[in-house]
PDB file of C-alpha atoms in Angstrom:
ATOM      1  CA  MET F   1      -9.544  10.183   5.930  1.00 67.00           C
ATOM      2  CA  GLN F   2     -11.613  13.362   5.906  1.00 68.00           C
ATOM      3  CA  ASP F   3     -14.950  11.740   6.612  1.00 83.00           C
ATOM      4  CA  ILE F   4     -15.952   8.200   7.552  1.00 90.00           C
ATOM      5  CA  ASP F   5     -18.651   8.515   4.870  1.00 92.00           C
ATOM      6  CA  GLU F   6     -15.879   7.995   2.288  1.00 90.00           C
ATOM      7  CA  VAL F   7     -15.837   4.362   3.371  1.00 94.00           C
ATOM      8  CA  ILE F   8     -19.173   3.449   4.931  1.00 95.00           C
ATOM      9  CA  ARG F   9     -21.270   4.842   2.067  1.00 95.00           C
ATOM     10  CA  TYR F  10     -20.735   1.514   0.306  1.00 96.00           C
ATOM     11  CA  PHE F  11     -22.695  -0.398   2.939  1.00 96.00           C
ATOM     12  CA  PRO F  12     -26.432  -1.123   2.720  1.00 95.00           C
ATOM     13  CA  ASN F  13     -28.547   1.586   4.292  1.00 95.00           C
ATOM     14  CA  GLN F  14     -29.267  -0.070   7.644  1.00 95.00           C
ATOM     15  CA  LEU F  15     -25.609  -0.801   8.290  1.00 95.00           C
ATOM     16  CA  TYR F  16     -24.562   2.596   6.986  1.00 96.00           C
ATOM     17  CA  GLN F  17     -26.868   4.331   9.466  1.00 96.00           C
ATOM     18  CA  LEU F  18     -25.658   2.153  12.320  1.00 96.00           C
ATOM     19  CA  LEU F  19     -21.983   2.859  11.633  1.00 96.00           C
ATOM     20  CA  LYS F  20     -22.687   6.541  11.122  1.00 95.00           C
ATOM     21  CA  ASN F  21     -24.377   6.729  14.534  1.00 95.00           C
ATOM     22  CA  VAL F  22     -21.620   4.760  16.245  1.00 95.00           C
ATOM     23  CA  SER F  23     -18.963   7.064  14.781  1.00 94.00           C
ATOM     24  CA  LEU F  24     -20.878  10.142  15.906  1.00 94.00           C
ATOM     25  CA  GLN F  25     -21.173   8.759  19.429  1.00 95.00           C
ATOM     26  CA  ASN F  26     -17.517   7.763  19.642  1.00 94.00           C
ATOM     27  CA  GLN F  27     -15.278  10.566  18.416  1.00 91.00           C
ATOM     28  CA  ALA F  28     -12.173   8.345  18.598  1.00 91.00           C
ATOM     29  CA  ILE F  29     -13.345   6.201  15.704  1.00 93.00           C
ATOM     30  CA  GLN F  30     -12.726   8.517  12.775  1.00 91.00           C
ATOM     31  CA  PRO F  31      -9.144   9.559  13.641  1.00 90.00           C
ATOM     32  CA  GLN F  32      -8.083   6.098  14.806  1.00 92.00           C
ATOM     33  CA  LEU F  33      -9.939   3.743  12.499  1.00 94.00           C
ATOM     34  CA  GLN F  34      -7.602   1.369  10.674  1.00 91.00           C
ATOM     35  CA  GLU F  35      -9.900  -1.355   9.378  1.00 94.00           C
ATOM     36  CA  ILE F  36     -13.539  -2.349   9.154  1.00 96.00           C
ATOM     37  CA  ARG F  37     -13.861  -6.133   9.173  1.00 97.00           C
ATOM     38  CA  ILE F  38     -17.023  -7.528   7.659  1.00 96.00           C
ATOM     39  CA  ARG F  39     -17.712 -11.269   7.809  1.00 96.00           C
ATOM     40  CA  VAL F  40     -20.938 -12.906   6.792  1.00 96.00           C
ATOM     41  CA  ASN F  41     -23.198 -13.770   9.759  1.00 95.00           C
ATOM     42  CA  ARG F  42     -20.676 -12.434  12.266  1.00 96.00           C
ATOM     43  CA  PRO F  43     -20.360  -9.146  14.145  1.00 96.00           C
ATOM     44  CA  ILE F  44     -18.623  -6.254  12.472  1.00 96.00           C
ATOM     45  CA  ILE F  45     -15.270  -5.278  13.927  1.00 97.00           C
ATOM     46  CA  LEU F  46     -13.871  -1.778  13.815  1.00 97.00           C
ATOM     47  CA  LYS F  47     -10.124  -2.031  14.296  1.00 95.00           C
ATOM     48  CA  LEU F  48      -8.776   1.099  15.906  1.00 94.00           C
ATOM     49  CA  ARG F  49      -5.138   1.887  16.649  1.00 85.00           C
ATOM     50  CA  GLN F  50      -5.370   0.643  20.240  1.00 86.00           C
ATOM     51  CA  ALA F  51      -8.481  -1.525  20.419  1.00 93.00           C
ATOM     52  CA  ASP F  52     -11.263  -3.269  18.545  1.00 96.00           C
ATOM     53  CA  ILE F  53     -14.895  -2.203  18.685  1.00 96.00           C
ATOM     54  CA  LEU F  54     -17.451  -4.941  18.056  1.00 96.00           C
ATOM     55  CA  ILE F  55     -20.668  -3.878  16.387  1.00 95.00           C
ATOM     56  CA  ASP F  56     -23.554  -6.206  17.054  1.00 93.00           C
ATOM     57  CA  TYR F  57     -24.777  -6.442  13.484  1.00 94.00           C
ATOM     58  CA  LYS F  58     -24.577  -9.677  11.569  1.00 93.00           C
ATOM     59  CA  ILE F  59     -24.341  -8.919   7.889  1.00 94.00           C
ATOM     60  CA  SER F  60     -26.123 -11.296   5.532  1.00 95.00           C
ATOM     61  CA  GLN F  61     -24.812 -12.765   2.295  1.00 93.00           C
ATOM     62  CA  THR F  62     -27.313 -10.594   0.428  1.00 94.00           C
ATOM     63  CA  GLU F  63     -25.918  -7.459   2.073  1.00 95.00           C
ATOM     64  CA  ILE F  64     -22.385  -8.586   1.260  1.00 95.00           C
ATOM     65  CA  MET F  65     -23.369  -8.806  -2.404  1.00 93.00           C
ATOM     66  CA  GLN F  66     -25.100  -5.422  -2.241  1.00 95.00           C
ATOM     67  CA  THR F  67     -21.906  -3.942  -0.833  1.00 96.00           C
ATOM     68  CA  LEU F  68     -19.834  -5.556  -3.580  1.00 94.00           C
ATOM     69  CA  GLU F  69     -22.156  -4.210  -6.266  1.00 94.00           C
ATOM     70  CA  LYS F  70     -21.851  -0.719  -4.864  1.00 95.00           C
ATOM     71  CA  LEU F  71     -18.066  -1.016  -4.655  1.00 95.00           C
ATOM     72  CA  CYS F  72     -18.048  -2.102  -8.295  1.00 93.00           C
ATOM     73  CA  GLU F  73     -20.455   0.638  -9.365  1.00 91.00           C
ATOM     74  CA  ASN F  74     -23.028  -1.998 -10.314  1.00 90.00           C
ATOM     75  CA  SER F  75     -20.668  -3.684 -12.758  1.00 89.00           C
ATOM     76  CA  ILE F  76     -18.934  -6.520 -10.973  1.00 88.00           C
ATOM     77  CA  TYR F  77     -17.704  -7.824 -14.335  1.00 86.00           C
ATOM     78  CA  ALA F  78     -15.735  -4.616 -14.963  1.00 86.00           C
ATOM     79  CA  TYR F  79     -13.872  -5.167 -11.687  1.00 87.00           C
ATOM     80  CA  LYS F  80     -13.265  -8.877 -12.211  1.00 86.00           C
ATOM     81  CA  ASN F  81      -9.487  -8.547 -12.497  1.00 83.00           C
ATOM     82  CA  GLN F  82      -9.242  -6.613  -9.261  1.00 84.00           C
ATOM     83  CA  ILE F  83     -11.584  -9.052  -7.536  1.00 87.00           C
ATOM     84  CA  CYS F  84      -9.406 -11.944  -8.700  1.00 87.00           C
ATOM     85  CA  ASN F  85      -6.397 -10.156  -7.202  1.00 84.00           C
ATOM     86  CA  GLY F  86      -8.284 -10.028  -3.907  1.00 88.00           C
ATOM     87  CA  TYR F  87      -8.813  -6.313  -3.486  1.00 88.00           C
ATOM     88  CA  LEU F  88     -10.457  -3.185  -4.822  1.00 89.00           C
ATOM     89  CA  THR F  89      -9.287   0.389  -4.453  1.00 87.00           C
ATOM     90  CA  ILE F  90     -11.914   3.040  -3.871  1.00 89.00           C
ATOM     91  CA  LYS F  91     -11.867   6.823  -4.031  1.00 87.00           C
ATOM     92  CA  GLY F  92      -9.668   8.183  -1.294  1.00 86.00           C
ATOM     93  CA  GLY F  93      -7.165   5.361  -1.753  1.00 84.00           C
ATOM     94  CA  HIS F  94      -8.855   2.993   0.693  1.00 91.00           C
ATOM     95  CA  ARG F  95      -8.378  -0.674  -0.124  1.00 89.00           C
ATOM     96  CA  ILE F  96     -10.998  -3.328   0.238  1.00 94.00           C
ATOM     97  CA  GLY F  97      -9.639  -6.839   0.650  1.00 94.00           C
ATOM     98  CA  LEU F  98     -12.078  -9.631  -0.073  1.00 94.00           C
ATOM     99  CA  THR F  99     -12.230 -13.373   0.303  1.00 93.00           C
ATOM    100  CA  GLY F 100     -14.589 -16.036  -0.938  1.00 91.00           C
ATOM    101  CA  THR F 101     -14.533 -19.195  -2.995  1.00 88.00           C
ATOM    102  CA  ALA F 102     -11.813 -18.985  -5.611  1.00 86.00           C
ATOM    103  CA  VAL F 103     -12.541 -20.394  -9.064  1.00 87.00           C
ATOM    104  CA  VAL F 104      -9.258 -21.658 -10.443  1.00 87.00           C
ATOM    105  CA  ASP F 105      -8.416 -22.578 -14.003  1.00 87.00           C
ATOM    106  CA  ASP F 106      -4.978 -23.721 -15.071  1.00 85.00           C
ATOM    107  CA  GLY F 107      -3.541 -22.546 -11.754  1.00 84.00           C
ATOM    108  CA  LYS F 108      -4.906 -19.018 -12.094  1.00 83.00           C
ATOM    109  CA  ILE F 109      -7.803 -17.475 -10.190  1.00 81.00           C
ATOM    110  CA  ILE F 110     -10.412 -16.592 -12.793  1.00 83.00           C
ATOM    111  CA  ASN F 111     -13.170 -15.587 -10.410  1.00 81.00           C
ATOM    112  CA  LEU F 112     -14.042 -15.175  -6.765  1.00 81.00           C
ATOM    113  CA  LYS F 113     -17.591 -16.172  -5.910  1.00 82.00           C
ATOM    114  CA  TYR F 114     -19.577 -16.392  -2.686  1.00 87.00           C
ATOM    115  CA  ILE F 115     -17.739 -13.438  -1.156  1.00 91.00           C
ATOM    116  CA  THR F 116     -17.674 -14.015   2.595  1.00 94.00           C
ATOM    117  CA  SER F 117     -15.448 -11.285   4.023  1.00 95.00           C
ATOM    118  CA  PHE F 118     -14.391  -7.718   3.402  1.00 96.00           C
ATOM    119  CA  ASN F 119     -11.536  -5.879   4.999  1.00 96.00           C
ATOM    120  CA  PHE F 120     -11.911  -2.153   4.502  1.00 96.00           C
ATOM    121  CA  ARG F 121      -8.404  -0.794   5.080  1.00 91.00           C
ATOM    122  CA  ILE F 122      -8.434   2.901   5.762  1.00 91.00           C
ATOM    123  CA  ALA F 123      -5.767   4.801   3.838  1.00 86.00           C
ATOM    124  CA  ARG F 124      -3.980   7.498   5.762  1.00 83.00           C
ATOM    125  CA  GLN F 125      -1.465   9.753   4.170  1.00 88.00           C
ATOM    126  CA  ILE F 126       0.674  11.504   6.749  1.00 91.00           C
ATOM    127  CA  LEU F 127       2.528  14.326   5.086  1.00 94.00           C
ATOM    128  CA  GLY F 128       5.853  14.972   6.800  1.00 95.00           C
ATOM    129  CA  CYS F 129       6.112  11.597   8.527  1.00 96.00           C
ATOM    130  CA  GLY F 130       9.251  10.833   6.510  1.00 96.00           C
ATOM    131  CA  ASN F 131      11.033  14.084   7.385  1.00 96.00           C
ATOM    132  CA  LYS F 132      13.028  12.668  10.285  1.00 96.00           C
ATOM    133  CA  PHE F 133      14.575  10.037   8.027  1.00 97.00           C
ATOM    134  CA  LEU F 134      15.688  12.357   5.227  1.00 97.00           C
ATOM    135  CA  GLU F 135      19.076  13.127   6.808  1.00 96.00           C
ATOM    136  CA  GLU F 136      19.850   9.406   6.571  1.00 96.00           C
ATOM    137  CA  ILE F 137      18.484   8.879   3.101  1.00 97.00           C
ATOM    138  CA  ILE F 138      19.739  11.943   1.258  1.00 97.00           C
ATOM    139  CA  ASN F 139      23.305  11.907  -0.011  1.00 96.00           C
ATOM    140  CA  LYS F 140      24.005  15.629   0.082  1.00 92.00           C
ATOM    141  CA  GLU F 141      27.500  15.409  -1.336  1.00 93.00           C
ATOM    142  CA  GLU F 142      26.341  13.795  -4.565  1.00 92.00           C
ATOM    143  CA  ASN F 143      22.846  15.326  -4.634  1.00 93.00           C
ATOM    144  CA  THR F 144      21.245  11.904  -4.791  1.00 95.00           C
ATOM    145  CA  ILE F 145      19.959   9.334  -2.297  1.00 96.00           C
ATOM    146  CA  HIS F 146      21.543   6.347  -0.666  1.00 95.00           C
ATOM    147  CA  ASN F 147      20.088   2.966  -1.618  1.00 94.00           C
ATOM    148  CA  THR F 148      17.857   2.546   1.403  1.00 95.00           C
ATOM    149  CA  LEU F 149      15.879  -0.235   3.070  1.00 95.00           C
ATOM    150  CA  ILE F 150      13.060   0.775   5.432  1.00 96.00           C
ATOM    151  CA  VAL F 151      12.276  -2.016   7.894  1.00 96.00           C
ATOM    152  CA  SER F 152       9.448  -2.516  10.379  1.00 94.00           C
ATOM    153  CA  PRO F 153       6.934  -5.141  11.486  1.00 91.00           C
ATOM    154  CA  PRO F 154       3.611  -5.164   9.599  1.00 84.00           C
ATOM    155  CA  GLY F 155       1.286  -2.289  10.382  1.00 78.00           C
ATOM    156  CA  LYS F 156       3.927   0.063  11.762  1.00 86.00           C
ATOM    157  CA  GLY F 157       3.941   2.528   8.890  1.00 88.00           C
ATOM    158  CA  LYS F 158       6.626   1.494   6.398  1.00 92.00           C
ATOM    159  CA  THR F 159       4.479   2.253   3.388  1.00 92.00           C
ATOM    160  CA  THR F 160       3.332   5.575   4.833  1.00 93.00           C
ATOM    161  CA  VAL F 161       6.942   6.615   5.410  1.00 96.00           C
ATOM    162  CA  LEU F 162       8.029   5.362   1.987  1.00 97.00           C
ATOM    163  CA  ARG F 163       5.243   7.346   0.302  1.00 96.00           C
ATOM    164  CA  ASP F 164       6.205  10.535   2.105  1.00 97.00           C
ATOM    165  CA  VAL F 165       9.914  10.106   1.421  1.00 98.00           C
ATOM    166  CA  ILE F 166       9.197   9.565  -2.298  1.00 98.00           C
ATOM    167  CA  ARG F 167       7.107  12.754  -2.288  1.00 98.00           C
ATOM    168  CA  ARG F 168       9.966  14.764  -0.788  1.00 98.00           C
ATOM    169  CA  ILE F 169      12.604  13.273  -3.094  1.00 98.00           C
ATOM    170  CA  SER F 170      10.377  13.900  -6.113  1.00 98.00           C
ATOM    171  CA  ASN F 171       9.491  17.483  -5.223  1.00 98.00           C
ATOM    172  CA  GLY F 172      12.974  18.418  -4.061  1.00 97.00           C
ATOM    173  CA  ILE F 173      13.949  19.480  -0.548  1.00 97.00           C
ATOM    174  CA  GLU F 174      14.761  23.149  -0.414  1.00 95.00           C
ATOM    175  CA  GLU F 175      16.115  23.156   3.139  1.00 94.00           C
ATOM    176  CA  MET F 176      18.630  20.478   2.163  1.00 95.00           C
ATOM    177  CA  ASN F 177      19.496  22.063  -1.168  1.00 94.00           C
ATOM    178  CA  PHE F 178      18.315  18.857  -2.777  1.00 96.00           C
ATOM    179  CA  ASN F 179      16.969  19.003  -6.322  1.00 96.00           C
ATOM    180  CA  GLY F 180      13.880  16.953  -7.113  1.00 97.00           C
ATOM    181  CA  LYS F 181      14.481  13.580  -8.758  1.00 97.00           C
ATOM    182  CA  THR F 182      12.456  11.652 -11.299  1.00 97.00           C
ATOM    183  CA  CYS F 183      11.025   8.767  -9.292  1.00 97.00           C
ATOM    184  CA  GLY F 184       9.579   5.495 -10.543  1.00 96.00           C
ATOM    185  CA  VAL F 185       7.290   3.624  -8.187  1.00 96.00           C
ATOM    186  CA  VAL F 186       6.371  -0.010  -8.690  1.00 94.00           C
ATOM    187  CA  ASP F 187       3.118  -0.159  -6.746  1.00 91.00           C
ATOM    188  CA  GLU F 188       2.441  -3.875  -6.902  1.00 87.00           C
ATOM    189  CA  ARG F 189      -0.556  -3.794  -4.572  1.00 81.00           C
ATOM    190  CA  GLY F 190      -1.686  -0.247  -5.203  1.00 84.00           C
ATOM    191  CA  GLU F 191      -0.929   0.896  -1.670  1.00 86.00           C
ATOM    192  CA  ILE F 192       1.630   3.619  -2.317  1.00 92.00           C
ATOM    193  CA  ALA F 193      -0.088   5.878  -4.835  1.00 93.00           C
ATOM    194  CA  ALA F 194      -3.558   4.299  -4.448  1.00 89.00           C
ATOM    195  CA  ILE F 195      -4.538   5.015  -8.036  1.00 89.00           C
ATOM    196  CA  TYR F 196      -8.294   5.252  -8.550  1.00 86.00           C
ATOM    197  CA  LYS F 197      -9.489   5.517 -12.160  1.00 85.00           C
ATOM    198  CA  GLY F 198      -6.030   6.611 -13.248  1.00 89.00           C
ATOM    199  CA  VAL F 199      -5.573   9.308 -10.616  1.00 91.00           C
ATOM    200  CA  PRO F 200      -3.191   8.847  -7.665  1.00 92.00           C
ATOM    201  CA  GLN F 201      -5.192   9.413  -4.485  1.00 90.00           C
ATOM    202  CA  ASN F 202      -2.035  10.123  -2.508  1.00 92.00           C
ATOM    203  CA  ASP F 203       0.514  12.877  -3.031  1.00 95.00           C
ATOM    204  CA  ILE F 204       3.566  11.110  -4.368  1.00 96.00           C
ATOM    205  CA  GLY F 205       5.364  14.129  -5.783  1.00 97.00           C
ATOM    206  CA  ILE F 206       5.513  16.049  -9.040  1.00 98.00           C
ATOM    207  CA  ARG F 207       8.239  13.952 -10.665  1.00 98.00           C
ATOM    208  CA  THR F 208       6.878  10.514  -9.805  1.00 98.00           C
ATOM    209  CA  ASP F 209       5.668   7.928 -12.309  1.00 97.00           C
ATOM    210  CA  VAL F 210       3.757   4.906 -11.057  1.00 96.00           C
ATOM    211  CA  ILE F 211       3.186   1.488 -12.499  1.00 95.00           C
ATOM    212  CA  GLU F 212       0.785  -0.636 -10.481  1.00 89.00           C
ATOM    213  CA  ASN F 213      -0.684  -4.123 -10.371  1.00 83.00           C
ATOM    214  CA  ILE F 214       2.522  -5.626 -11.751  1.00 87.00           C
ATOM    215  CA  SER F 215       5.279  -7.649 -10.148  1.00 87.00           C
ATOM    216  CA  LYS F 216       8.209  -5.653  -8.852  1.00 87.00           C
ATOM    217  CA  SER F 217      10.664  -7.375 -11.160  1.00 86.00           C
ATOM    218  CA  LYS F 218       8.638  -6.621 -14.302  1.00 88.00           C
ATOM    219  CA  GLY F 219       7.697  -3.145 -13.105  1.00 90.00           C
ATOM    220  CA  ILE F 220      11.280  -2.121 -12.412  1.00 89.00           C
ATOM    221  CA  LYS F 221      12.356  -3.188 -15.894  1.00 87.00           C
ATOM    222  CA  MET F 222       9.432  -1.400 -17.552  1.00 90.00           C
ATOM    223  CA  LEU F 223      10.036   1.825 -15.661  1.00 91.00           C
ATOM    224  CA  ILE F 224      13.726   1.857 -16.445  1.00 89.00           C
ATOM    225  CA  ARG F 225      13.085   1.212 -20.123  1.00 87.00           C
ATOM    226  CA  SER F 226      10.322   3.742 -20.513  1.00 91.00           C
ATOM    227  CA  MET F 227      10.543   6.471 -17.879  1.00 94.00           C
ATOM    228  CA  SER F 228      14.253   6.896 -17.081  1.00 92.00           C
ATOM    229  CA  PRO F 229      13.859   7.189 -13.314  1.00 95.00           C
ATOM    230  CA  GLU F 230      16.663   8.490 -11.150  1.00 95.00           C
ATOM    231  CA  VAL F 231      15.144   6.742  -8.134  1.00 96.00           C
ATOM    232  CA  ILE F 232      13.179   3.490  -8.041  1.00 95.00           C
ATOM    233  CA  ALA F 233      10.877   2.698  -5.114  1.00 95.00           C
ATOM    234  CA  CYS F 234       8.933  -0.392  -4.161  1.00 92.00           C
ATOM    235  CA  ASP F 235       7.240  -1.807  -1.118  1.00 89.00           C
ATOM    236  CA  GLU F 236       7.904  -5.113   0.632  1.00 85.00           C
ATOM    237  CA  ILE F 237      10.767  -6.648  -1.258  1.00 83.00           C
ATOM    238  CA  GLY F 238      12.023 -10.037  -0.246  1.00 75.00           C
ATOM    239  CA  SER F 239      11.544 -12.643  -2.950  1.00 75.00           C
ATOM    240  CA  LYS F 240      14.294 -13.907  -5.240  1.00 74.00           C
ATOM    241  CA  GLU F 241      12.588 -12.254  -8.235  1.00 75.00           C
ATOM    242  CA  ASP F 242      12.518  -8.897  -6.441  1.00 74.00           C
ATOM    243  CA  ILE F 243      16.186  -9.040  -5.586  1.00 73.00           C
ATOM    244  CA  ASP F 244      17.194 -10.242  -9.055  1.00 73.00           C
ATOM    245  CA  ALA F 245      15.462  -7.158 -10.473  1.00 73.00           C
ATOM    246  CA  ILE F 246      17.133  -4.818  -8.007  1.00 71.00           C
ATOM    247  CA  ARG F 247      20.672  -6.028  -8.332  1.00 69.00           C
TER     248      ARG F 247
ATOM    249  CA  MET W   1      18.082  -3.648 -19.405  1.00 40.00           C
ATOM    250  CA  GLN W   2      18.909  -5.203 -16.068  1.00 44.00           C
ATOM    251  CA  PHE W   3      18.623  -3.062 -12.988  1.00 47.00           C
ATOM    252  CA  GLY W   4      22.281  -3.716 -12.293  1.00 50.00           C
ATOM    253  CA  GLU W   5      23.176  -1.773 -15.413  1.00 51.00           C
ATOM    254  CA  ALA W   6      20.898   1.022 -14.298  1.00 54.00           C
ATOM    255  CA  MET W   7      22.503   1.134 -10.866  1.00 61.00           C
ATOM    256  CA  ILE W   8      25.867   1.574 -12.501  1.00 59.00           C
ATOM    257  CA  SER W   9      24.310   4.443 -14.422  1.00 63.00           C
ATOM    258  CA  GLY W  10      23.257   6.044 -11.164  1.00 76.00           C
ATOM    259  CA  VAL W  11      19.692   4.857 -10.555  1.00 91.00           C
ATOM    260  CA  LYS W  12      19.064   4.650  -6.829  1.00 94.00           C
ATOM    261  CA  GLY W  13      16.539   2.598  -4.922  1.00 93.00           C
ATOM    262  CA  ILE W  14      14.407   2.897  -1.821  1.00 95.00           C
ATOM    263  CA  PHE W  15      12.575  -0.183  -0.600  1.00 93.00           C
ATOM    264  CA  THR W  16      10.731  -1.590   2.393  1.00 94.00           C
ATOM    265  CA  MET W  17      10.622  -5.006   4.002  1.00 93.00           C
ATOM    266  CA  HIS W  18       8.992  -6.673   6.979  1.00 91.00           C
ATOM    267  CA  GLY W  19      11.233  -7.220   9.996  1.00 92.00           C
ATOM    268  CA  LYS W  20      12.174  -5.864  13.387  1.00 91.00           C
ATOM    269  CA  ASP W  21      15.950  -6.120  13.547  1.00 92.00           C
ATOM    270  CA  MET W  22      19.126  -7.072  11.666  1.00 93.00           C
ATOM    271  CA  ASN W  23      18.545 -10.752  12.378  1.00 93.00           C
ATOM    272  CA  ASP W  24      15.257 -10.653  10.504  1.00 91.00           C
ATOM    273  CA  ILE W  25      16.950  -8.967   7.567  1.00 91.00           C
ATOM    274  CA  LYS W  26      19.821 -11.427   7.498  1.00 91.00           C
ATOM    275  CA  GLN W  27      17.449 -14.376   7.604  1.00 91.00           C
ATOM    276  CA  ASN W  28      16.264 -13.418   4.151  1.00 89.00           C
ATOM    277  CA  LYS W  29      19.137 -14.730   2.070  1.00 87.00           C
ATOM    278  CA  TYR W  30      18.221 -12.589  -0.899  1.00 85.00           C
ATOM    279  CA  ILE W  31      18.177  -9.356   1.082  1.00 88.00           C
ATOM    280  CA  ASN W  32      21.295 -10.433   2.919  1.00 89.00           C
ATOM    281  CA  SER W  33      23.096 -10.794  -0.402  1.00 86.00           C
ATOM    282  CA  LEU W  34      22.239  -7.159  -1.183  1.00 85.00           C
ATOM    283  CA  LEU W  35      23.800  -6.145   2.127  1.00 87.00           C
ATOM    284  CA  GLU W  36      26.898  -8.238   1.591  1.00 88.00           C
ATOM    285  CA  ASN W  37      27.374  -6.692  -1.836  1.00 84.00           C
ATOM    286  CA  LYS W  38      26.883  -3.227  -0.314  1.00 85.00           C
ATOM    287  CA  GLN W  39      23.981  -2.563  -2.650  1.00 86.00           C
ATOM    288  CA  ILE W  40      21.966  -1.348   0.333  1.00 89.00           C
ATOM    289  CA  GLU W  41      23.718   1.649   1.857  1.00 92.00           C
ATOM    290  CA  LYS W  42      21.278   2.627   4.606  1.00 95.00           C
ATOM    291  CA  ILE W  43      18.818   0.699   6.749  1.00 96.00           C
ATOM    292  CA  ILE W  44      16.107   2.508   8.678  1.00 96.00           C
ATOM    293  CA  PHE W  45      14.177   0.697  11.410  1.00 96.00           C
ATOM    294  CA  ILE W  46      10.763   2.102  12.286  1.00 92.00           C
TER     295      ILE W  46
END
């Protein structure tokens, strides 16, 4: 994140000014900020890498709705599908999770009303963070990659590493004499490429095609049919459907 | 086309999953079946 304004500009003016001042007073916030938790009538929590900072500002339901309208560029209807999926992606690749009262019809969420919470998740692309794993992943003899599983507890950087490794595989790795590969990414939750209005907000490499907001099983099949990838990548596999698509 | 056919044709895969050690991986029977069938060649723990 280049500037905290990228994220806090969506808040109503009073809260925006407060968070701006707090971030100026505490220089650790911008480089370490992971999440901003907003809950109606409760204090705001800034989740940093090592600690939480509580901001004594209780946001009202009206301010929550003002924030939502700004996130949706004053057209909540246009963002209905994303809202029903429980998140919005904003410029910079940051993701805003939201909760409220789900309106369900025939087992499907058709709307989310009375929004009560936001979770602003700060996107951080760390170029080069995958470098130390490339020796393991790259199959030099056959100029391809090994089928690889990256494992860690939540919040430890799997997706960040995956994104960087895809970038390197896609671009090619000169120092390893590795030619770039056509990569297909199934970005089910929009966290790898963080596409905003059709443009990936993260660098995922010059030979990478992305399909997002689709299940991994469907996305893998679509990519293989249409884009002829040499490498397929997806985040957080584990269900039967995922594995059926992979094998 | 099933992905299995694609794998035979040389398509490779890189994936992530939640977990902290081999036990966590093996507890997911679907992932474990990939390991048993040697469809996952490398595992990287972060």
